[in-house]
Short mmCIF file of C-alpha atoms in Angstrom, two decimals:
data_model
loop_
_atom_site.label_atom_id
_atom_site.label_comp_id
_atom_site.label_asym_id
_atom_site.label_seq_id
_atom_site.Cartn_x
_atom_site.Cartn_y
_atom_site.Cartn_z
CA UNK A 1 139.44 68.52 98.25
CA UNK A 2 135.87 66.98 98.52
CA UNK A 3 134.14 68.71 95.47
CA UNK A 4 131.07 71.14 96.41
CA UNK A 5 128.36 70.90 93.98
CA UNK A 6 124.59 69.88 94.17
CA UNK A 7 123.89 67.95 90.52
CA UNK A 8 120.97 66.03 88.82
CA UNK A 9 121.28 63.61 85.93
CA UNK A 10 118.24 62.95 83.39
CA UNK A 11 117.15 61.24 80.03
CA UNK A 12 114.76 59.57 78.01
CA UNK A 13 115.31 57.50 74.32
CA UNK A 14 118.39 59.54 72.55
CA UNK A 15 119.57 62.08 75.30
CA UNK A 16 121.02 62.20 78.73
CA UNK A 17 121.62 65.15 80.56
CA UNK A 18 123.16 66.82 83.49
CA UNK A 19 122.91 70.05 85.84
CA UNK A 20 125.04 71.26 88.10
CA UNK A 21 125.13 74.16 90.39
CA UNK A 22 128.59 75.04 92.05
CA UNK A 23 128.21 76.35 95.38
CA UNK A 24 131.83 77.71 96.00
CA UNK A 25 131.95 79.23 92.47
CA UNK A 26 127.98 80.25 92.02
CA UNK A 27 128.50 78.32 88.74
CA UNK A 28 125.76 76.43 86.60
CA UNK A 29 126.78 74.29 84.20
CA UNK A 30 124.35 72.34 82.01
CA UNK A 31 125.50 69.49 79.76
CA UNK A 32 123.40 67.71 77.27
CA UNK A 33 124.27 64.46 75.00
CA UNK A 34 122.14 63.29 72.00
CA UNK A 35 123.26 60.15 72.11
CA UNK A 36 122.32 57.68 75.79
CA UNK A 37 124.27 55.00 74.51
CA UNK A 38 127.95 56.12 74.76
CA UNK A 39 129.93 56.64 78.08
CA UNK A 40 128.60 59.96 78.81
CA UNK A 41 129.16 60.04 82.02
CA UNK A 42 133.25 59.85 81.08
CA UNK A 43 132.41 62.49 78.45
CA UNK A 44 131.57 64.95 81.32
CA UNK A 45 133.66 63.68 83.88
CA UNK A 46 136.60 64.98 81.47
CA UNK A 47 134.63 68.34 80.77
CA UNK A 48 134.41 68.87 84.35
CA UNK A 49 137.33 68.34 85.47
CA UNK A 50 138.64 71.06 82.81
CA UNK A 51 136.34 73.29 84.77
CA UNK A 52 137.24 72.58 88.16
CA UNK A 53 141.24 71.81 87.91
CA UNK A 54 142.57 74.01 84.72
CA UNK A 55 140.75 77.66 84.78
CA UNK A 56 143.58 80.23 83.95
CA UNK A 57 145.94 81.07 86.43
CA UNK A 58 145.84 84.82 87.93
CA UNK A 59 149.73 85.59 89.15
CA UNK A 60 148.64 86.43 92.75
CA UNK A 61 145.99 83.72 94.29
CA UNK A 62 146.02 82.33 97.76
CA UNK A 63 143.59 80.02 99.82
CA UNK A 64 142.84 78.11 102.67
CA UNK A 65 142.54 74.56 101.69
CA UNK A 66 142.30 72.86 104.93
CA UNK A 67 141.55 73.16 108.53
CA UNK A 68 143.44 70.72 111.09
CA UNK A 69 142.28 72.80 114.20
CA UNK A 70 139.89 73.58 115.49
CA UNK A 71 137.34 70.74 114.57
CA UNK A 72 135.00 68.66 116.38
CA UNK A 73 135.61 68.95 119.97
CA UNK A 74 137.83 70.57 122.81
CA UNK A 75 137.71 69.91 126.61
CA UNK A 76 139.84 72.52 127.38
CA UNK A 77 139.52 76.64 126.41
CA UNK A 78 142.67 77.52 125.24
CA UNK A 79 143.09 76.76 121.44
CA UNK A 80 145.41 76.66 118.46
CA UNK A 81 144.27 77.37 114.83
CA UNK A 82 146.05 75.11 112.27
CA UNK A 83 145.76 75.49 108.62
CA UNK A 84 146.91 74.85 105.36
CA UNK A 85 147.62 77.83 102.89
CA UNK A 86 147.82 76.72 98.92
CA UNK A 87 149.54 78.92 96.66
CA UNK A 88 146.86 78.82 93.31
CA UNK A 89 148.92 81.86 91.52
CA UNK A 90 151.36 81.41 88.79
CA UNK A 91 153.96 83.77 90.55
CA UNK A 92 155.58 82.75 94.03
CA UNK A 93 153.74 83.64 97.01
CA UNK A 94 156.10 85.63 99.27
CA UNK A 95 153.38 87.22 101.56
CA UNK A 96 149.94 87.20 102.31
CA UNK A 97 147.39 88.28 105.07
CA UNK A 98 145.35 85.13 106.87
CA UNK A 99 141.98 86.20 108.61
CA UNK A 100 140.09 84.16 111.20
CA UNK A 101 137.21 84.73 112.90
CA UNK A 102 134.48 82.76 116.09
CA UNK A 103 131.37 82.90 114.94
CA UNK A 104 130.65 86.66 113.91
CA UNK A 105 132.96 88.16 116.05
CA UNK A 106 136.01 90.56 114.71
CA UNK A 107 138.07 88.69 112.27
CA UNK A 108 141.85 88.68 113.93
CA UNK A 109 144.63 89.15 110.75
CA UNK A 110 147.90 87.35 110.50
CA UNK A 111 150.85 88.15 108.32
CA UNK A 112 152.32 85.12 106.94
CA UNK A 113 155.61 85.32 104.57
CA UNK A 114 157.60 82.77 103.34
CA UNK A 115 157.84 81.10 99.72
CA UNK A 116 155.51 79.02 97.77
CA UNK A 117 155.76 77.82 94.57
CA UNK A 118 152.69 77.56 92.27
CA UNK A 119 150.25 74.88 94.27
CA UNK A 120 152.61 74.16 97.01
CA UNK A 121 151.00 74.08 100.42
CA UNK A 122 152.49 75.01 103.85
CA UNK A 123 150.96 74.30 107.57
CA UNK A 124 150.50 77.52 109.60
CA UNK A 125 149.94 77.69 113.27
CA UNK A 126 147.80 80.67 114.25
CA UNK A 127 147.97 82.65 117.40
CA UNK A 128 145.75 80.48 120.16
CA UNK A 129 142.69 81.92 121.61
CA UNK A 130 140.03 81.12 124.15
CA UNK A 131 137.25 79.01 123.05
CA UNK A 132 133.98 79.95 125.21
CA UNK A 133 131.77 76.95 126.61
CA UNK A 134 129.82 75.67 123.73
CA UNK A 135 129.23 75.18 120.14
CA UNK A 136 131.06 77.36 117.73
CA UNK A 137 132.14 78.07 114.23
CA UNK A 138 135.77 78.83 112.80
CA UNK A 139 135.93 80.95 109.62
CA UNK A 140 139.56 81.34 107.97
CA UNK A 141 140.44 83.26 104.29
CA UNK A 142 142.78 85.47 102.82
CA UNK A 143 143.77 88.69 101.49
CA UNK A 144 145.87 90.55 99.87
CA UNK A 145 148.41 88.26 98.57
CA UNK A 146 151.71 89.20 97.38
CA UNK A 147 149.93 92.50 98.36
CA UNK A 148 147.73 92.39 96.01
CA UNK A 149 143.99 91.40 95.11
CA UNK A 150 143.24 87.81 94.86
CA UNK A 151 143.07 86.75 91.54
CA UNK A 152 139.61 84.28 92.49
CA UNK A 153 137.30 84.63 95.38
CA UNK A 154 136.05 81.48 95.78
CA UNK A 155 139.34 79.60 96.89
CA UNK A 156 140.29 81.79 99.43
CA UNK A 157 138.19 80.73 102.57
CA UNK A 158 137.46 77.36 104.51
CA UNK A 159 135.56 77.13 107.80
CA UNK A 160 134.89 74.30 110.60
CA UNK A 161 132.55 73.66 113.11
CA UNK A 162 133.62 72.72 117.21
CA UNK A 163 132.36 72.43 120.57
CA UNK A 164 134.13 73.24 123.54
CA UNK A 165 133.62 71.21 126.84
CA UNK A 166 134.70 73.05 130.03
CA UNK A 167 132.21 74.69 132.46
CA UNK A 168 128.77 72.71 131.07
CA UNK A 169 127.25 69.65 134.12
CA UNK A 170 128.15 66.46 131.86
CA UNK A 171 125.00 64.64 130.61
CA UNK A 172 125.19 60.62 132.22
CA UNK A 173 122.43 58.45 130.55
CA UNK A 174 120.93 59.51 126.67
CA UNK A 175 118.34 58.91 124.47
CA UNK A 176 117.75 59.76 120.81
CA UNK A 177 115.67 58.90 118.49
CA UNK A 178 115.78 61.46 115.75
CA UNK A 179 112.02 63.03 115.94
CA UNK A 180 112.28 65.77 114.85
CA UNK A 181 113.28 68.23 117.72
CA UNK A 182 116.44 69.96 116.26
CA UNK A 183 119.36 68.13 114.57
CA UNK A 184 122.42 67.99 115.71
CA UNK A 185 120.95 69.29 119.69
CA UNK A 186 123.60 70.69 122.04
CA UNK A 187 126.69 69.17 122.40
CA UNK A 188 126.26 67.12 119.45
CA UNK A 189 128.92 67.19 116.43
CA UNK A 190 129.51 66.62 112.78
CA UNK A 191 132.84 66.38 110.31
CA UNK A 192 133.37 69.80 109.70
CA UNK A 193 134.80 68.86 106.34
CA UNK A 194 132.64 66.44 105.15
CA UNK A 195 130.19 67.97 101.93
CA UNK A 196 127.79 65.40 102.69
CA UNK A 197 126.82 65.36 106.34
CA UNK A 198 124.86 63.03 108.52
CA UNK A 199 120.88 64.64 108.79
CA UNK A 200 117.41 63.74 110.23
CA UNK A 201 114.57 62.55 107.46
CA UNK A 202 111.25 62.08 108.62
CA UNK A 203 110.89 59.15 105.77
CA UNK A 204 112.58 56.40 107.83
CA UNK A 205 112.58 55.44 110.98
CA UNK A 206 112.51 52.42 113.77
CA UNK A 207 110.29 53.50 115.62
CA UNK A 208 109.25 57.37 116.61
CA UNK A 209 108.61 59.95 114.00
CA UNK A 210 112.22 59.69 112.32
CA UNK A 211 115.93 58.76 112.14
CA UNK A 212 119.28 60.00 111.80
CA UNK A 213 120.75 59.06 108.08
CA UNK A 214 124.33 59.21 106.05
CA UNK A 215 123.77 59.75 102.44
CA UNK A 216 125.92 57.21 100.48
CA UNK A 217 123.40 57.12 97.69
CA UNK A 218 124.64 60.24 95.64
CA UNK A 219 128.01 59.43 93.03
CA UNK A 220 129.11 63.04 94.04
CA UNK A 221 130.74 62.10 96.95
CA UNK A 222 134.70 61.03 96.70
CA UNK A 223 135.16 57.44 97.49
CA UNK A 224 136.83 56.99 101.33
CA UNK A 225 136.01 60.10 102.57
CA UNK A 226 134.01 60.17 105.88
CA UNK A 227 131.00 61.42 108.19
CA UNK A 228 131.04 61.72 111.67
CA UNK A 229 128.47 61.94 113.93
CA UNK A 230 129.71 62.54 117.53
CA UNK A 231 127.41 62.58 120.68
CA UNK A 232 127.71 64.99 123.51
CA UNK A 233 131.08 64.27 126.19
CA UNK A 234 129.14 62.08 128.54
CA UNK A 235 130.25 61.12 131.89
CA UNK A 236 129.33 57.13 132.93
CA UNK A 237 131.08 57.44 136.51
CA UNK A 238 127.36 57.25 137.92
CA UNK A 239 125.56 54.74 135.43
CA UNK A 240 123.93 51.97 137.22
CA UNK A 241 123.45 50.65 133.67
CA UNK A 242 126.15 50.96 131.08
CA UNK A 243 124.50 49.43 127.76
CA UNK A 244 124.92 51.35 124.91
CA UNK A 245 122.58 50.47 122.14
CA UNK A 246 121.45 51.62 118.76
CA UNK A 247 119.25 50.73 115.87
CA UNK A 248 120.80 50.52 111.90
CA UNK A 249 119.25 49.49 108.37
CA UNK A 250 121.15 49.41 105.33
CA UNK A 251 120.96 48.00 101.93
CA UNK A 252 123.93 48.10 99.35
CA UNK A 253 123.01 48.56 95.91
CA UNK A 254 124.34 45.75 93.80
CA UNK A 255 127.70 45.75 92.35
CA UNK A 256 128.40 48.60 95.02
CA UNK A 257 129.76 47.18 97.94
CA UNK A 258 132.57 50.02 99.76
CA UNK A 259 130.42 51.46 102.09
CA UNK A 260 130.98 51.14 106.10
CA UNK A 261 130.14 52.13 109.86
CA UNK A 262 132.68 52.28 112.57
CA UNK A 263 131.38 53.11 116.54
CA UNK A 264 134.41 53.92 118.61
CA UNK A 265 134.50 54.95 122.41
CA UNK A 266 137.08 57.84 123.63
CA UNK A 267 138.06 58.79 127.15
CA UNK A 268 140.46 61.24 126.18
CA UNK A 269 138.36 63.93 124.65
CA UNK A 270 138.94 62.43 120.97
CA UNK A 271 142.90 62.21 121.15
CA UNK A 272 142.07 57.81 120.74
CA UNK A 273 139.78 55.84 119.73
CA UNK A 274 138.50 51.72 121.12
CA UNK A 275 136.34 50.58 118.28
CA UNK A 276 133.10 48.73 119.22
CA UNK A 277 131.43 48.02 116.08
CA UNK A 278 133.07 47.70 112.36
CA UNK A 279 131.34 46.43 109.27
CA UNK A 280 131.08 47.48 105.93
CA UNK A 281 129.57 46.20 102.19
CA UNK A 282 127.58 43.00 102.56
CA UNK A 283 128.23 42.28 106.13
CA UNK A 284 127.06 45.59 107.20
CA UNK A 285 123.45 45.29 105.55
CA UNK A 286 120.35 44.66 107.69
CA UNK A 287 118.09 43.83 104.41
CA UNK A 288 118.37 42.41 100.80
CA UNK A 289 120.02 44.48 98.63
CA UNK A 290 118.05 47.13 96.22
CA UNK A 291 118.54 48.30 93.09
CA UNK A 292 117.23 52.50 93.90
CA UNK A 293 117.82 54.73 96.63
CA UNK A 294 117.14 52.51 100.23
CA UNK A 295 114.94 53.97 102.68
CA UNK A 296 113.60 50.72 105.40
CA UNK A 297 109.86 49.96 104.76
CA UNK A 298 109.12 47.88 108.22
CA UNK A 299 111.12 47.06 111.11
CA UNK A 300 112.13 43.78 110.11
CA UNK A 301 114.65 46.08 107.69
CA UNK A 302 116.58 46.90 111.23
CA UNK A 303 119.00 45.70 113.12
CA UNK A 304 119.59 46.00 117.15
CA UNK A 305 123.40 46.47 118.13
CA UNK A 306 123.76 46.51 121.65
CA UNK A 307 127.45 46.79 123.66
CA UNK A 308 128.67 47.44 127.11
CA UNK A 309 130.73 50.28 128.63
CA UNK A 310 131.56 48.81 130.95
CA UNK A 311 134.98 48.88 130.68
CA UNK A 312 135.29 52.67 130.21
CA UNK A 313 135.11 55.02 133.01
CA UNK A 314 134.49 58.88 133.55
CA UNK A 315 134.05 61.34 130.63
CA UNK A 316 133.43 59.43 127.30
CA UNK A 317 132.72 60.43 123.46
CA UNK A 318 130.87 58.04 121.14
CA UNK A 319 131.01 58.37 117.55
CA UNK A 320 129.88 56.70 114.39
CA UNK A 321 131.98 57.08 111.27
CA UNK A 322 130.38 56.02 107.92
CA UNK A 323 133.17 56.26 104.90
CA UNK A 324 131.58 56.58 101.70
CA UNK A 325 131.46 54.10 99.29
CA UNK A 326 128.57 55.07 96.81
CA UNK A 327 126.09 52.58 97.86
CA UNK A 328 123.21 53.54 99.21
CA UNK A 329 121.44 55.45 102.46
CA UNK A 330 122.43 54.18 106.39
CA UNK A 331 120.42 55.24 108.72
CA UNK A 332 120.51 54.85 112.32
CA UNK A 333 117.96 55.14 114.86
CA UNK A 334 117.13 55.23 119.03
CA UNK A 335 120.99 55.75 120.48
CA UNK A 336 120.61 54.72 124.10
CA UNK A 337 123.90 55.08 126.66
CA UNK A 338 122.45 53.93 129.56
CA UNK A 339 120.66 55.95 132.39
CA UNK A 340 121.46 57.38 135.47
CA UNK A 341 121.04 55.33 139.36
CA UNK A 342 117.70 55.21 140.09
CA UNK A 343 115.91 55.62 136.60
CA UNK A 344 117.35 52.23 134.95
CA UNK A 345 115.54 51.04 132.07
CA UNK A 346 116.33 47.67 132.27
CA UNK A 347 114.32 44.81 134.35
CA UNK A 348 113.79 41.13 133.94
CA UNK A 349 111.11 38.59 133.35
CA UNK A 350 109.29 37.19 136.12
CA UNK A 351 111.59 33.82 135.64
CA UNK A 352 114.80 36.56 136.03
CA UNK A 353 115.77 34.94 132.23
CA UNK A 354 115.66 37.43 129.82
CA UNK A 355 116.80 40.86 130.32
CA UNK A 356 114.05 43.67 128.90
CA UNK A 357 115.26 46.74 128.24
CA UNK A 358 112.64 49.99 127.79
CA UNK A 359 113.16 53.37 126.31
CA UNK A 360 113.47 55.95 126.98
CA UNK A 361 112.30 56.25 130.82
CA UNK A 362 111.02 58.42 131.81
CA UNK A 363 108.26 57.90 129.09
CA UNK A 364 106.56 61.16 127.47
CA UNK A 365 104.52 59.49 124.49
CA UNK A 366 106.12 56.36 123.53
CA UNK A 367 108.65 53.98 124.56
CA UNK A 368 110.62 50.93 122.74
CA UNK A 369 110.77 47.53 124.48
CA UNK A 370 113.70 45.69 123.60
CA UNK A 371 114.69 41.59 124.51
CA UNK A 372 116.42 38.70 122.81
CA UNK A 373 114.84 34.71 123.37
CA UNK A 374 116.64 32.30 121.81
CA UNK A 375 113.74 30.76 120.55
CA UNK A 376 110.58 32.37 119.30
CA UNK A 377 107.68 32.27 121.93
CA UNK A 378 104.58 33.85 123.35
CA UNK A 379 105.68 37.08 125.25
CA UNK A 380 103.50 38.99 127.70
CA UNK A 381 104.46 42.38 129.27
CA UNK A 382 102.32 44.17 131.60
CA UNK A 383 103.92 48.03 132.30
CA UNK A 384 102.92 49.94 135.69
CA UNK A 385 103.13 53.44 135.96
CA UNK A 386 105.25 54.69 139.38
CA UNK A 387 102.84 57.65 140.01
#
């Protein structure tokens, strides 16, 4: 399990110092050292994990420990819970009751027995139910086991965020560049499991008023785990441009190299996956390498990726997937998947040479202008306005 905890670390000459609050356990826990020299963090590391993996056992404690289904995204309305129920008592766990619940609608119970041994886990399949169009939240716990109270609260219950596609007019051509005007919009998605999630910050940013960013920064985090952030199920049948295209910075911090980014296509509603872009450590950074928390300070920090889809057809997902390596901050910035017949972005020199993308267009306030030359030269746009 990813640990879920919010913690700050401090000192000065003689002392170091930590705080942490647990969220699932409403815990504080302050540790101080008066000594800086000496491996502290081990010292804690050992004192925490006292804490978190050897509080007494209570004879009857249950808990949902993971959630295989629902997550992320569903193009079709009927849908099958799957979870993972962990025995935490000392005595066998012969029976318990498993709730679930859509958003704040009536929880629905389920009477598992069986037997589980102290921390054995079992998969249970839950009765299906109809997912309504849109974005939704699954909520799972339990009660009562072995008929009786649970000996701790705070183990019992897991939840996951989805989106169900069905009856919604598929979006063709996007644009986003992270400024500010809800994060994640409509028919966006994020790991439902992941602690630290992909966010907007208003401190970075290609161009626009902000960016999205993955965290990597913060030693909290367990080491190969992974974010996703998933766009809406778009549908590229009527494209007359099919460039997808994105802006990244990162910077490692030095001696920390396991971060990485993976963009992968799906037509199948998320069952596979064609990868378009991998990198990670080094190869993946866009800037020198810092030694503090990375945030880009001018665009020459960025990169441009740009592929085509070319080769996919009908309703696709795109998704980047940082795993966590405890570097430092990604961020990316203006995702652009092409635009529908009759609005194309794209155009061409006056020589036809060098293709010149702009966007987003339609323009409100701003646009990006976007072109390679394989040497550096004078360039000279002039933009006309259809109306």
């Amino acid at each position: 399990e990813e640990a879920e905890y919010y913690h700050h670390t401090g000192g000065m000459l003689g002392y170091i110092s930590i705080t942490l609050y647990d969220i699932r356990r409403e815990a504080i826990i302050i540790i101080l050292f008066n000594d800086r020299e000496s491996n502290a963090g081990y010292k804690w590391s050992q004192l925490l994990s006292v804490f978190f993996n050897e509080y007494p056992d209570r004879a009857n404690d249950a808990g949902i420990v993971n959630i295989i289904s629902p997550w992320e995204r569903y193009c079709e309305s009927s849908i099958t819970p799957v979870v993972v129920l962990r025995n935490f008592g000392s005595d066998p766990l012969t029976s318990v009751t498993i709730n679930y619940q859509i958003d704040s609608g009536d929880a629905v119970q389920y009477q598992w027995s069986g037997t589980l041994g102290t921390d054995d886990t079992t998969l249970v399949v839950l009765p299906s139910f109809i997912g309504p169009e849109g974005s939704h939240s699954f909520t799972c716990y339990t009660t009562l086991p072995n008929g009786d109270p649970e000996g701790y609260n705070f183990n019992d219950t897991l939840f996951s965020n989805f989106y169900v596609n069905i009856a919604t007019p598929l979006q063709s051509g996007l644009f986003e560049g992270f400024d500010g005007d809800g994060f994640p919009k409509e028919g966006w998605t994020t790991n439902s499991t992941a602690f630290q999630q992909w966010n907007e910050t208003y401190l970075a940013r290609f161009s626009g008023s902000g960016s999205a960013v993955k965290n990597n920064s913060d030693m909290s985090g367990i080491l190969g785990s992974y974010a996703d952030l998933q766009l809406p199920l778009l549908n590229i049948s009527n494209l007359h441009n099919t460039e997808f295209s994105f802006d990244y910075a990162y910077a490692p911090f030095p001696g920390y190299y396991e971060d990485s980014l993976q963009v992968a296509v799906s037509e199948d509603c998320g069952e596979t996956w064609q990868t378009l872009f991998y990198s990670g450590g080094l190869s993946l950074r866009t800037t020198s390498m810092v030694y503090q928390v990375f945030f880009p300070q001018s665009v020459d920090d960025w990169e441009h990726l740009s592929f085509s889809l070319s080769e996919f057809e009908g309703d696709v997902l795109i998704r980047f997937r940082v795993h966590y390596g405890g570097s430092n901050n990604l961020f990316v910035d203006n995702i652009l998947v092409g635009s529908p017949a009759g609005m194309d972005e794209s155009t061409y020199n006056v020589r036809g040479e060098i293709p010149i993308f702009i966007y987003p267009n339609p323009i409100t306030t701003s646009t990006t202008l976007s072109y390679t030359l394989d040497k550096p030269e004078d360039v000279h746009f002039t933009i006309y306005n259809v109306q």
